[in-house]
XYZ file of C-alpha atoms in Angstrom:
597
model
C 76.506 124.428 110.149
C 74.903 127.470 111.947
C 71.950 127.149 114.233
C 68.525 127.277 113.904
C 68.471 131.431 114.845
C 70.627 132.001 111.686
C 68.606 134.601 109.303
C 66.388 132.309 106.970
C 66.884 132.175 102.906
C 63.975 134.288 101.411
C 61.941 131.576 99.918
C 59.713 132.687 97.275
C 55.859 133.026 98.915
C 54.066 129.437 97.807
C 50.716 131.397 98.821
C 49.675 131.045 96.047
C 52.973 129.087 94.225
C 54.487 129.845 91.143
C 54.712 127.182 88.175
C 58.545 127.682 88.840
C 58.626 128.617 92.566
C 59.583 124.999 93.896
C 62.389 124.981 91.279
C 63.646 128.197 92.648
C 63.603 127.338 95.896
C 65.719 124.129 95.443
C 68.510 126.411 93.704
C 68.607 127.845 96.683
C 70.042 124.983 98.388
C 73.387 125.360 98.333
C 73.410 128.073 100.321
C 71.127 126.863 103.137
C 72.908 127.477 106.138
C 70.641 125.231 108.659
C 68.391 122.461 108.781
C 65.600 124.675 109.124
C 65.949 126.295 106.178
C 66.498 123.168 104.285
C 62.894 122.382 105.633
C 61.695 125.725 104.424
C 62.351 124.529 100.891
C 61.244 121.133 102.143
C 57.746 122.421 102.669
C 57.998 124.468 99.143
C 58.521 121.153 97.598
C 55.424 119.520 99.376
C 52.950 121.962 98.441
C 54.153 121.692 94.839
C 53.436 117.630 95.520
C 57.185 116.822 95.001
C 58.431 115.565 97.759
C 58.639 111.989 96.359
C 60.750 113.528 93.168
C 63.565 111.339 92.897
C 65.768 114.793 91.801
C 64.274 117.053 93.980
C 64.687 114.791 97.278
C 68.182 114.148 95.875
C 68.771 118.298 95.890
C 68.087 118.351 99.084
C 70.293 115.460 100.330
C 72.927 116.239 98.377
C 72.999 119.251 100.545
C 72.730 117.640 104.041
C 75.412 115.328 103.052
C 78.401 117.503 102.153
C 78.402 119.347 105.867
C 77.756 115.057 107.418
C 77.443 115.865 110.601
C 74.919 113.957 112.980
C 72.215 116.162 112.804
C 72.592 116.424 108.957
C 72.690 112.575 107.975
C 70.091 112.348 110.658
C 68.116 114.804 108.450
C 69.282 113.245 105.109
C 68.094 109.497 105.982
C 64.761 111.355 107.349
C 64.283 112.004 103.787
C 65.909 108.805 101.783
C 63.596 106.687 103.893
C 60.610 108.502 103.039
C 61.120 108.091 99.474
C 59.293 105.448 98.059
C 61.098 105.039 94.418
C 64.908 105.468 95.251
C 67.792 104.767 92.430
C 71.515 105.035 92.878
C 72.324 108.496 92.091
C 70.414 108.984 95.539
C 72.159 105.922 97.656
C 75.498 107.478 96.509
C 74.940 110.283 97.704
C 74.146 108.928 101.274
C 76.871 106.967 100.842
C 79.256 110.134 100.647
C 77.746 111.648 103.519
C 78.042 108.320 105.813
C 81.941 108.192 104.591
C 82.529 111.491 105.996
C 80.639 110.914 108.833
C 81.658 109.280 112.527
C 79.427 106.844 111.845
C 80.979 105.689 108.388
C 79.671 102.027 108.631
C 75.727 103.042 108.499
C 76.795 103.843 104.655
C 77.312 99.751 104.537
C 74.394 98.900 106.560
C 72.459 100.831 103.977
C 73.733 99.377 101.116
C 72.980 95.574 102.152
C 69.134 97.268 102.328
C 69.192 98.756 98.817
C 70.619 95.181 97.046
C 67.475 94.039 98.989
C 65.737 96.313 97.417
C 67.018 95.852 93.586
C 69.438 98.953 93.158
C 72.595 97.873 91.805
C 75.648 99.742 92.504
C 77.707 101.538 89.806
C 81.408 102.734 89.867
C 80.321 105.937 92.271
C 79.026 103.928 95.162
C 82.184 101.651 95.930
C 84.626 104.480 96.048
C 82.107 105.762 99.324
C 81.410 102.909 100.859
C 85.052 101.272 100.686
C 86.171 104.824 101.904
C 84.034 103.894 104.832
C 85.293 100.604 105.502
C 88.839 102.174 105.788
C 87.635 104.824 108.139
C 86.341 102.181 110.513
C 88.930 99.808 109.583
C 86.387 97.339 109.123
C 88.555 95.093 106.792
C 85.837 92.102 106.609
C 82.661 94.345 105.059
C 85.590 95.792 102.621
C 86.909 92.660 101.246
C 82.908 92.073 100.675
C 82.922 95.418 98.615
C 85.803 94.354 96.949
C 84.752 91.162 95.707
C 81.438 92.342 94.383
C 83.347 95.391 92.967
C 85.236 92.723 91.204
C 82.264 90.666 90.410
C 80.096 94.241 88.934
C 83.778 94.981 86.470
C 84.632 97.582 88.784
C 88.169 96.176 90.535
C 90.630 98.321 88.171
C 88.227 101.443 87.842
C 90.483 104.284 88.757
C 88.079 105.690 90.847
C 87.887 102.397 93.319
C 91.380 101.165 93.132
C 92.660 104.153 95.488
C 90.336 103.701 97.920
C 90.864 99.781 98.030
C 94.348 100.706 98.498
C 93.634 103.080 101.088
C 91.471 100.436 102.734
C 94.075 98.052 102.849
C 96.770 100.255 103.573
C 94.781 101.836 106.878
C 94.268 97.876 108.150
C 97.603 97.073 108.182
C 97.212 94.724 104.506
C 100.336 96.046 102.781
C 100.728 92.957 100.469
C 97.029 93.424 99.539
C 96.971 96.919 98.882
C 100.203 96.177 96.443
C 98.222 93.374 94.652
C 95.631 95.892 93.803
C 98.110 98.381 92.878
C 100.014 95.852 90.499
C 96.541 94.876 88.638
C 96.220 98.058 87.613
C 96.485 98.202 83.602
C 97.781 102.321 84.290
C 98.333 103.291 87.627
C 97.353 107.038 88.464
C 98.864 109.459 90.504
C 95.892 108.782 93.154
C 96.848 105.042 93.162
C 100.530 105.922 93.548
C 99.897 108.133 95.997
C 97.602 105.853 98.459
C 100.521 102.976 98.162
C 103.044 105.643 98.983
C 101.365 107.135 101.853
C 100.422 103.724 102.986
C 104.262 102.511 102.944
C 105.072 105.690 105.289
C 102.266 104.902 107.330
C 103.385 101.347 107.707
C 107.070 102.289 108.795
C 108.086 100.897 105.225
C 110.072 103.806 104.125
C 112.257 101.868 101.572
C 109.167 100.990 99.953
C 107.956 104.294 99.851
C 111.210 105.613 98.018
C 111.309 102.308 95.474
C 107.516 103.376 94.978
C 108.320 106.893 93.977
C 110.987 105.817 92.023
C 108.810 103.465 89.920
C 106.788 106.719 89.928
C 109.036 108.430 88.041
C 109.997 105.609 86.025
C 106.593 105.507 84.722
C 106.326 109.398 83.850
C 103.426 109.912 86.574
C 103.766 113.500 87.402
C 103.439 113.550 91.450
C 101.206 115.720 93.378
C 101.940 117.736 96.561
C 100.565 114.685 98.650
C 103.378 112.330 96.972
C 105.969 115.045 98.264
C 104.513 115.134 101.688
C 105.075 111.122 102.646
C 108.197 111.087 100.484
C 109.616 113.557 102.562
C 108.254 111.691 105.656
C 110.199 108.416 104.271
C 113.410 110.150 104.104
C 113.181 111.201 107.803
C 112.065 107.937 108.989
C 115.637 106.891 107.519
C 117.426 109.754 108.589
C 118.251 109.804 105.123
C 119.848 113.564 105.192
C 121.879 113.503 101.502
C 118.868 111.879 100.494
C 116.430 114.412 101.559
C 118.522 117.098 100.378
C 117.750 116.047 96.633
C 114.369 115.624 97.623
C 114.298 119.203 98.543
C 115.816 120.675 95.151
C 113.190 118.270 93.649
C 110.247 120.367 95.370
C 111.773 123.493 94.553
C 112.229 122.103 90.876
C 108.588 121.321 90.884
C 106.848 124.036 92.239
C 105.928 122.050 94.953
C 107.723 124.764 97.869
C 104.526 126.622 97.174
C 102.911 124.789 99.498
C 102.993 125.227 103.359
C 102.165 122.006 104.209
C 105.630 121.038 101.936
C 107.735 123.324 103.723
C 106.372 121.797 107.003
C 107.468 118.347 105.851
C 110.746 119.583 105.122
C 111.246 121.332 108.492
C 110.387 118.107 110.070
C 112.935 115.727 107.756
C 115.763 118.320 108.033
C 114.800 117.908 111.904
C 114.616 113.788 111.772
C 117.564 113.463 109.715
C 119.754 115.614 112.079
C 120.626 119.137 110.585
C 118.949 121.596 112.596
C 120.178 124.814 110.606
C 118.566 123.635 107.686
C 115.500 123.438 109.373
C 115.687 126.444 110.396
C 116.780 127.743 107.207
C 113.169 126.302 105.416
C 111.131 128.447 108.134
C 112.691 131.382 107.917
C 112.137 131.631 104.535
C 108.556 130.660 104.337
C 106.285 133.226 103.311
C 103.519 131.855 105.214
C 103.486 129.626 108.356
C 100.864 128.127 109.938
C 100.094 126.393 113.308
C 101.634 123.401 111.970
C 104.821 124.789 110.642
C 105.443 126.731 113.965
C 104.669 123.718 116.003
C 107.132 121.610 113.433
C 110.363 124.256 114.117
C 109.489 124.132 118.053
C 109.663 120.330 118.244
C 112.425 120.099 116.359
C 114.081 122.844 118.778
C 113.357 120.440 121.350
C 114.611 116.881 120.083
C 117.457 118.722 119.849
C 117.956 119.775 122.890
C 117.324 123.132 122.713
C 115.058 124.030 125.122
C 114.957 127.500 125.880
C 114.967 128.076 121.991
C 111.615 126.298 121.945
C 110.296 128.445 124.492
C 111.048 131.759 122.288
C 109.786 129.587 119.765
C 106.252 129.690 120.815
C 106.083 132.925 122.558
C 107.067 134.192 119.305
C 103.953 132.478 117.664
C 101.528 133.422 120.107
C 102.693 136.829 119.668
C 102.109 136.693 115.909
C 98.504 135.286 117.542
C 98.982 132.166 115.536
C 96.665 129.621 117.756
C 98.833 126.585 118.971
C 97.724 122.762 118.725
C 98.079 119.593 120.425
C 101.311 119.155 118.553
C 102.837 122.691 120.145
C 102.593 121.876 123.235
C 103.872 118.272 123.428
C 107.130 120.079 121.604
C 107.196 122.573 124.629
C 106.510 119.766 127.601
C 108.957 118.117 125.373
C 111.247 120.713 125.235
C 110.942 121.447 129.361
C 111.409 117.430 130.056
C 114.558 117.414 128.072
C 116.284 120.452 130.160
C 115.275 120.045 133.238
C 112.411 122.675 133.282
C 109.892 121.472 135.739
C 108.446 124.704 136.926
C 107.763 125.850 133.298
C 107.044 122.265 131.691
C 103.828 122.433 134.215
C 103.060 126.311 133.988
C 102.469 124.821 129.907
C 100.575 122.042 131.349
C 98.164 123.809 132.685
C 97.921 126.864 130.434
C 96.922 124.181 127.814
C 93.552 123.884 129.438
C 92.714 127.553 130.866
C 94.302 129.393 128.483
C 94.011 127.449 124.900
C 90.936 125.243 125.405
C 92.936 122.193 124.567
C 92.387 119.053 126.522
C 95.404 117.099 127.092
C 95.616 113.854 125.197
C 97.555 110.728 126.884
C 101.304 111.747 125.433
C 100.905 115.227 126.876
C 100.355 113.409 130.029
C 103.686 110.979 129.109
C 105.618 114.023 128.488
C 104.369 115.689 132.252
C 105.475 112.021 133.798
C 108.892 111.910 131.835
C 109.545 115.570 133.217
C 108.621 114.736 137.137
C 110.591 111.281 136.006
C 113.719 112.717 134.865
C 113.759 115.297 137.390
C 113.862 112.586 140.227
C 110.592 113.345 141.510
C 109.835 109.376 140.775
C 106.956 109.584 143.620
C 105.245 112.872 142.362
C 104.799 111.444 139.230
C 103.663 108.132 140.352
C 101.033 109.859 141.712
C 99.864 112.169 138.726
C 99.540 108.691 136.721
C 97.281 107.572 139.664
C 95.166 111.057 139.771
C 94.616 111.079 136.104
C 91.165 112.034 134.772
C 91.615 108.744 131.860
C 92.373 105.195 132.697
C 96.442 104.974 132.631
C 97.556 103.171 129.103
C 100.697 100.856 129.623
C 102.861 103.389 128.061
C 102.708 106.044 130.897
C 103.698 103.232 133.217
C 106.544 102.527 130.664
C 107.711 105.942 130.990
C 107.828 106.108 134.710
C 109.819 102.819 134.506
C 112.329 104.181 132.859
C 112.750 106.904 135.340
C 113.159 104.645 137.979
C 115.516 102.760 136.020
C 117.521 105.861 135.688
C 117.727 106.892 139.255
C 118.274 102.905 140.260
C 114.695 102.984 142.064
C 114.064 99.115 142.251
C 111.110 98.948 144.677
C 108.985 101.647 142.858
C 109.669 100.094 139.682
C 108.364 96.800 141.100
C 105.370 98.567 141.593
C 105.792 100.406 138.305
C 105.886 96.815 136.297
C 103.070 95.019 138.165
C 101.049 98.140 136.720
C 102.672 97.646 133.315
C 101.922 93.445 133.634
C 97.883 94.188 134.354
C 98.052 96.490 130.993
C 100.176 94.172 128.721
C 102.178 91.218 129.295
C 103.718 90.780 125.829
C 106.495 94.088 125.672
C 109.896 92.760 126.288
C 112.178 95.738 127.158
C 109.625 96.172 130.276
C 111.018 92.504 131.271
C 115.008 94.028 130.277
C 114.356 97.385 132.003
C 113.611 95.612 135.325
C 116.003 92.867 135.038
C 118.684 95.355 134.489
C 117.874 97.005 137.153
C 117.508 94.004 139.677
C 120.742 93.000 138.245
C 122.407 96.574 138.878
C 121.220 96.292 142.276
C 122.194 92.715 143.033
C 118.653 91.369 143.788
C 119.599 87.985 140.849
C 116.549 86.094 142.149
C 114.381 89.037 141.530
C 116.582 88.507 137.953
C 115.561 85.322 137.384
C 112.471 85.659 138.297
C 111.201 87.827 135.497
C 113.517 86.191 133.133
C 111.238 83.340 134.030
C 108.313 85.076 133.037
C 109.375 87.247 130.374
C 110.267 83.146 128.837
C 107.289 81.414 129.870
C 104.695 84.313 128.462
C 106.721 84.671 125.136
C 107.732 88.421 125.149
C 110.682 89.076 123.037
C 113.397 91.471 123.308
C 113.725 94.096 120.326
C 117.193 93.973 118.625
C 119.055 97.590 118.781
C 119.044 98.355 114.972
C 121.027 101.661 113.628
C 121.830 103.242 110.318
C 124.337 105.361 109.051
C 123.702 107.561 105.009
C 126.636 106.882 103.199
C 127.535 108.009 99.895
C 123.338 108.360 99.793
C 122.759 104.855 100.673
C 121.618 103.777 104.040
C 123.337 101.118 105.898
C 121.636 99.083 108.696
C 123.625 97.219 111.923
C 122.045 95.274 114.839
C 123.334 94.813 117.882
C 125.575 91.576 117.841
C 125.612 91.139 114.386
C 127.950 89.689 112.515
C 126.468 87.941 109.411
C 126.792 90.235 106.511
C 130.040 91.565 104.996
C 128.912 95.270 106.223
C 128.840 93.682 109.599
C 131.630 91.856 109.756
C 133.942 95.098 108.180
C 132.208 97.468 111.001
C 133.286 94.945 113.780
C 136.723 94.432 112.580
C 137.146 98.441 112.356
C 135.464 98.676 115.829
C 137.696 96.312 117.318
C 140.897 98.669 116.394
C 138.869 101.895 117.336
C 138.315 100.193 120.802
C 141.775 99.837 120.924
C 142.336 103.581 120.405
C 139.774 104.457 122.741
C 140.943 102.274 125.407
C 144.622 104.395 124.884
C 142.443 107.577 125.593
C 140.664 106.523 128.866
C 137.679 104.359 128.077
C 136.615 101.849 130.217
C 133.813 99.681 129.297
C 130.486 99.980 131.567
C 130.149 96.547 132.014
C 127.441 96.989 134.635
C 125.625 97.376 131.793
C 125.362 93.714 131.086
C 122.904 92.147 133.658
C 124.470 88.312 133.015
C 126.093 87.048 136.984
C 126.842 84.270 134.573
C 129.041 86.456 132.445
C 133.100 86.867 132.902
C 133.995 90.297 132.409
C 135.438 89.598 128.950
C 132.431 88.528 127.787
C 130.424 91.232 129.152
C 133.097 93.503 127.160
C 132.493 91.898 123.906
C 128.946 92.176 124.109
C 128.972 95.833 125.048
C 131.151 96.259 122.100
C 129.098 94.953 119.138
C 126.142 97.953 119.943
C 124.151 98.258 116.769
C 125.772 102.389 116.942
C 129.209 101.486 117.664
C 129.148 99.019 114.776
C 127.064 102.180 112.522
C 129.571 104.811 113.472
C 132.844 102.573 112.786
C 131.593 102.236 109.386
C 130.827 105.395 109.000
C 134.454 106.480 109.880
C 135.572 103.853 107.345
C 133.782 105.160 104.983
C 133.759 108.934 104.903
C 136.230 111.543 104.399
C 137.869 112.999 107.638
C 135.969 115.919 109.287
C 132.681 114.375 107.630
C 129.919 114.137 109.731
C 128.201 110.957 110.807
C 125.141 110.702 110.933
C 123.397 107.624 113.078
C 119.904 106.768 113.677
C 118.561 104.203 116.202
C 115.345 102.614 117.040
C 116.038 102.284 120.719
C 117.425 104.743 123.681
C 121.001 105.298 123.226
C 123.198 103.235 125.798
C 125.181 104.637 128.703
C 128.068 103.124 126.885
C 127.935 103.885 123.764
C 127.256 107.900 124.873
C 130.617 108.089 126.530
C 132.356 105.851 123.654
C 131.277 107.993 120.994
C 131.864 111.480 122.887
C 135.618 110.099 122.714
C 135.282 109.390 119.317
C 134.088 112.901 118.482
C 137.234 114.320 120.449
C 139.870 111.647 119.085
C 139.117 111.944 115.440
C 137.983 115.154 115.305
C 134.350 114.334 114.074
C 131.033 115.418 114.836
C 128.790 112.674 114.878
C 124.685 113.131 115.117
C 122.339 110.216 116.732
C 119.370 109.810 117.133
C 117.879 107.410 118.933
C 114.337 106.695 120.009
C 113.896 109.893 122.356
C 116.021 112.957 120.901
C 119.300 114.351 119.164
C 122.593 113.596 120.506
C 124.884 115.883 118.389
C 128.934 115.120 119.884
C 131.371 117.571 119.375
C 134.919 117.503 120.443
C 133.906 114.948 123.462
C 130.691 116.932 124.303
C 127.810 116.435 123.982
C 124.549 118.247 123.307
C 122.276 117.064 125.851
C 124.766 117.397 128.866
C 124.609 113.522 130.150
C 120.782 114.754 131.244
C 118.583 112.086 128.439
C-alpha cells in the first residue's frame, strides 16, 4: 500500500455535495491507494450523514481488508467498532482481512464478540475464521468452529470442508482431516486438493498417490495445485518410473503451462535421481523464474556438482533474475559438498551486502557443515558461538557430525553437552558420540551415554531404504528380516557378499561400536544395512545394466559406500542413492562425490 505522499483520488467537491457525490466517491474505492485517501471518502461519507450505513462502512472495509496489513485492519476495526448496527456481511469481511493478516486469531476474538452481540454466522464466515485457526495452528478455537459449523448445517458445505481440512492438515490431525474428507456427500477438487497437499506435507506420500488415484477414480478433474504435491510425493519416494508417468500426465493435461509445474518437476527428476532429466525440463521452459533457477542449482548441488551450480547462478544473475533464500542455500550447499570454503563464504556474505537477504538458521547450518567438512572443526565452533540468533540444536548437530568425521572426541563432548541443554530426546546424537567414544576406545565414556540415552528414553531411528521396481516401491530396514521381501534381499545379499569378499572387500567392522561384539557378529550386523538389503533386491529384480535406484532416510554408511562402489564395478551397474544429505551416483567402482560426504 503506498504512503501517505501518494497523489490523492480526485474526490468530487462536497462544498456544497451532490445528491450522488457520496455514492461516487465510494466507487472510487477500489482504487484508493492509501489510508488517507480512504479517509478522504471517509469524510465524503460523513458530511452526507452516512457514516453509520451498514453498505457504505462495509465499502470502505472491504477495501482495507483485501491489502490486511497492520495499518489497514488497524484502520478497518477503527471503523467496524464505530458502527453501531453491524450484520454479517460486515463481520465477514473483517474476518477475511484478519485471515490474511499476522494477526489471524483477532478474526476469532471478534467473532466470540459478535455471538455476544446476536449476529449469527452464515456459510461465508467459517471458511475465514477456520482459515485463521490453521494459520495460527490454533487447533482448540478450530475444533470450536467446527462444532458450531456442524451445529449451524454448515460441516459438508463445500466452501468450509477445505479449510477444515486445511486446518487439520496444518496441525498435524491427518486422521481428522480424512474424517472430514470422507463425510463429504461429493468431494471437490478443493477438498481433494487440501487432503493431498496435507499428505505431502505430512511425509505421507503413499497417501498422497492413493488420494489422487481415488481422484481419478471419481472423475474429479485436478488442478495445477493437485500436480504440484503429486509431483512432490513422487520425489519424497524417489519414485523415478513413477514420476515419469506423472510427467506425460502434465503434458497430457495442459498442466506444463505452468512454471510453478515445471519447477516441481525439476525438483522430482532431482529427488528421484536423474539429473539429465532435470535438466532437460529447464532447458526447455519458456519462462523461469527465481524459483525454477534456484530448483536446477540445488539439484546441481545434491548431486555433487558443484562448480555447475556456480555457473548456475552466475548465469541467473546475469539474466538479472533476483535470487532467494532457496538460491543460496543450493550454492553454500553446493560449496560444502566440494570443498569450496573460500567461495562458500564469499556467497555468505554477498547474501547480505549484495542481495539484502538475511540469512535464516540453515544458511548458517550449511556455513558450519562447510568449515565442518573442511576440518576447520574449531572455526566453526566458533561461528555457532558468534551468531547474531540463539543456536537451535540442529547447528550443534551438524558440527557433531564433523567431529565425528575427523574422530574429534573432546570437541564433540563439548559439541553434545550443547546439543543436551537444547534437546535431550534425539537419539542418533547419543549413536554419533557413542560411536565415536567407541572408535576411540574411551568404553566408559560408551557406557556412559548409553546410560543416558536409556534412562531419558531417546530412541534410535531405524535406517529405512527403498528401491522402484517394476513402478512399485519397495521398503528395507536395517536388520530386518520379517517379510518375504526381506528375507529374499538377505539371502541374495549373503551370496553377493560372497562375491564381494572374492573382489577385495573387507567389512569395516569399526563401524560397530559393541566391545561386547565378536567380530562375526559385528559382520552380520554390518551386513543387513537397510541399502545393502535395497540394492540386492534390486539386482534380483532388474534386468542387467538397469539402474538402481536407492533412497535412504539416514547418511549413507562408510560401509555400505565402499560395498556398493564394488558392486557398481563387479556387475557392471550404476546404482543412484540417496541418502539424507546428497546423491551418490556409482559407476564402475567410482563414485560421484569422491569419498568427500
Amino acid at each position: 500500500m503506498a504512503t501517505a505522499s501518494s497523489p490523492s483520488i480526485t474526490l468530487p467537491s462536497p462544498q456544497p455535495p451532490d445528491a450522488t457525490s457520496p455514492f461516487q466517491a465510494l466507487s472510487l474505492t477500489p482504487r484508493c491507494c492509501s489510508i488517507r485517501e480512504l479517509q478522504q471518502i471517509q469524510a465524503v461519507t460523513i458530511k452526507a450523514q452516512l457514516q453509520h450505513d451498514i453498505q457504505t462502512v462495509t465499502k470502505l472495509v472491504n477495501r482495507c481488508t483485501s491489502s490486511a496489513n497492520r495499518e489497514c485492519m488497524g484502520y478497518a476495526r477503527q471503523l467496524f467498532d464505530k458502527t453501531p448496527e453491524r450484520d454479517v456481511v460486515l463481520f465477514n469481511s473483517m474476518a477475511r482481512g484478519y485471515a490474511c493478516s499476522d494477526a489471524p486469531l483477532e478474526g476469532i476474538s471478534l467473532f466470540y464478540r459478535v455471538l455476544l452481540s446476536g449476529i449469527v454466522p452464515d456459510e461465508y464466515s467459517f471458511p475465514s475464521l477456520i482459515k485463521a485457526c490453521g494459520k495460527a495452528k490454533a487447533l482448540e478455537e478450530g475444533k470450536q468452529l467446527h462444532c458450531s459449523a456442524i451445529k449451524l448445517g454448515f460441516s459438508s458445505n463445500v466452501y468450509v470442508c477445505p479449510t477444515l481440512i486445511n486446518l487439520y492438515t496444518e496441525c498435524g490431525e491427518m486422521g481428522s482431516a480424512r474424517r472430514v474428507f470422507d463425510e463429504m456427500p461429493e468431494p471437490c477438487v478443493v477438498s481433494f486438493n487440501a487432503l493431498i497437499t496435507g499428505y505431502a506435507r505430512a511425509s505421507q506420500p503413499n497417501e498422497s498417490l492413493a488420494l489422487f488415484r481415488e481422484m481419478q477414480a471419481r472423475s474429479v478433474k485436478p488442478s495445477y495445485v493437485t500436480m504440484l504435491s503429486v509431483l512432490s510425493s513422487c520425489a519424497m519416494l524417489g519414485a523415478l518410473e513413477l514420476g515419469k508417468w506423472m510427467h506425460e500426465y502434465v503434458k497430457k493435461n495442459g498442466f506444463d503451462q505452468y512454471v510453478k509445474v515445471n519447477t516441481a518437476l525439476i525438483d522430482m527428476y532431482a529427488k528421484c535421481g536423474s539429473l539429465d532429466d532435470a535438466v532437460a525440463v529447464f532447458e526447455n521452459m519458456a519462462v523461469r523464474d527465481t524459483q525454477a533457477w534456484s530448483a536446477m542449482i540445488v539439484a546441481y548441488a545434491t548431486h555433487g556438482h558443484g562448480y555447475k551450480a556456480i555457473s548456475m547462478f552466475e548465469d541467473m544473475t546475469r539474466d538479472r533474475i533476483q535470487p532467494d533464500e532457496i538460491t543460496f542455500l543450493g550454492l553454500l550447499y553446493a560449496c560444502s559438498h566440494n570443498g569450496l570454503v573460500e567461495e562458500g563464504s564469499e556467497y555468505f556474505h554477498s547474501m547480505t551486502k549484495k542481495f539484502g537477504i538475511a540469512p535464516r538458521i540453515k544458511h548458517y547450518g550449511c556455513v558450519v557443515d562447510l568449515l565442518g567438512r573442511a576440518g576447520r572443526l574449531d572455526e566453526a565452533y566458533k561461528f555457532i558461538e558468534d551468531l547474531p540468533i540463539e543456536p537451535t540444536a540442529i547447528l550443534w548437530r551438524t558440527l557433531l557430525s564433523a567431529c565425528s568425521s575427523r574422530d574429534n572426541v573432546d570437541l564433540g563432548k563439548r559439541v553434545i553437552e550443547k546439543i543436551f541443554e537444547l534437546d535431550k530426546s534425539h537419539g542418533g546424537d547419543y549413536v554419533i558420540f557413542s560411536n565415536m567414544c567407541a572408535r576411540a576406545g574411551r568404553w566408559e565414556e560408551v557406557d556412559r551415554v548409553r546410560k543416558l540415552m536409556s534412562d531419558r528414553g531417546a530412541a534410535k531411528i531405524p535406517g529405512c531404504s527403498s528401491v522402484e521396481v517394476n513402478k512399485a516401491v519397495h521398503e528395507f530396514f536395517s536388520g530386518d528380516g520379517t517379510c518375504s521381501q526381506s528375507r529374499e534381499a538377505r539371502k541374495a545379499l549373503d551370496e553377493l557378499v560372497k562375491e564381494l569378499k572374492l573382489a577385495g572387500y573387507v567389512p569395516d567392522t569399526s563401524l560397530v561400536a559393541h566391545a561386547e561384539m565378536e567380530e562375526a557378529e559385528k559382520e552380520v550386523q554390518l551386513r543387513y544395512h537397510s541399502e545393502k538389503l535395497a540394492i540386492a533386491y534390486g539386482l534380483l529384480h532388474t534386468p542387467p545394466g538397469t539402474t538402481i535406484r536407492v533412497a535412504k532416510n539416514l547418511r549413507v554408511c562408510g560401509d555400505c559406500h565402499t560395498a556398493a562402489k564394488l558392486i557398481s564395478s563387479i556387475f557392471d551397474r550404476q546404482i543412484v542413492l540417496r541418502d539424507i544429505q546428497r546423491f551418490h551416483h556409482f559407476k564402475d567402482g567410482e563414485c560421484s562425490c569422491g569419498d568427500y560426504w
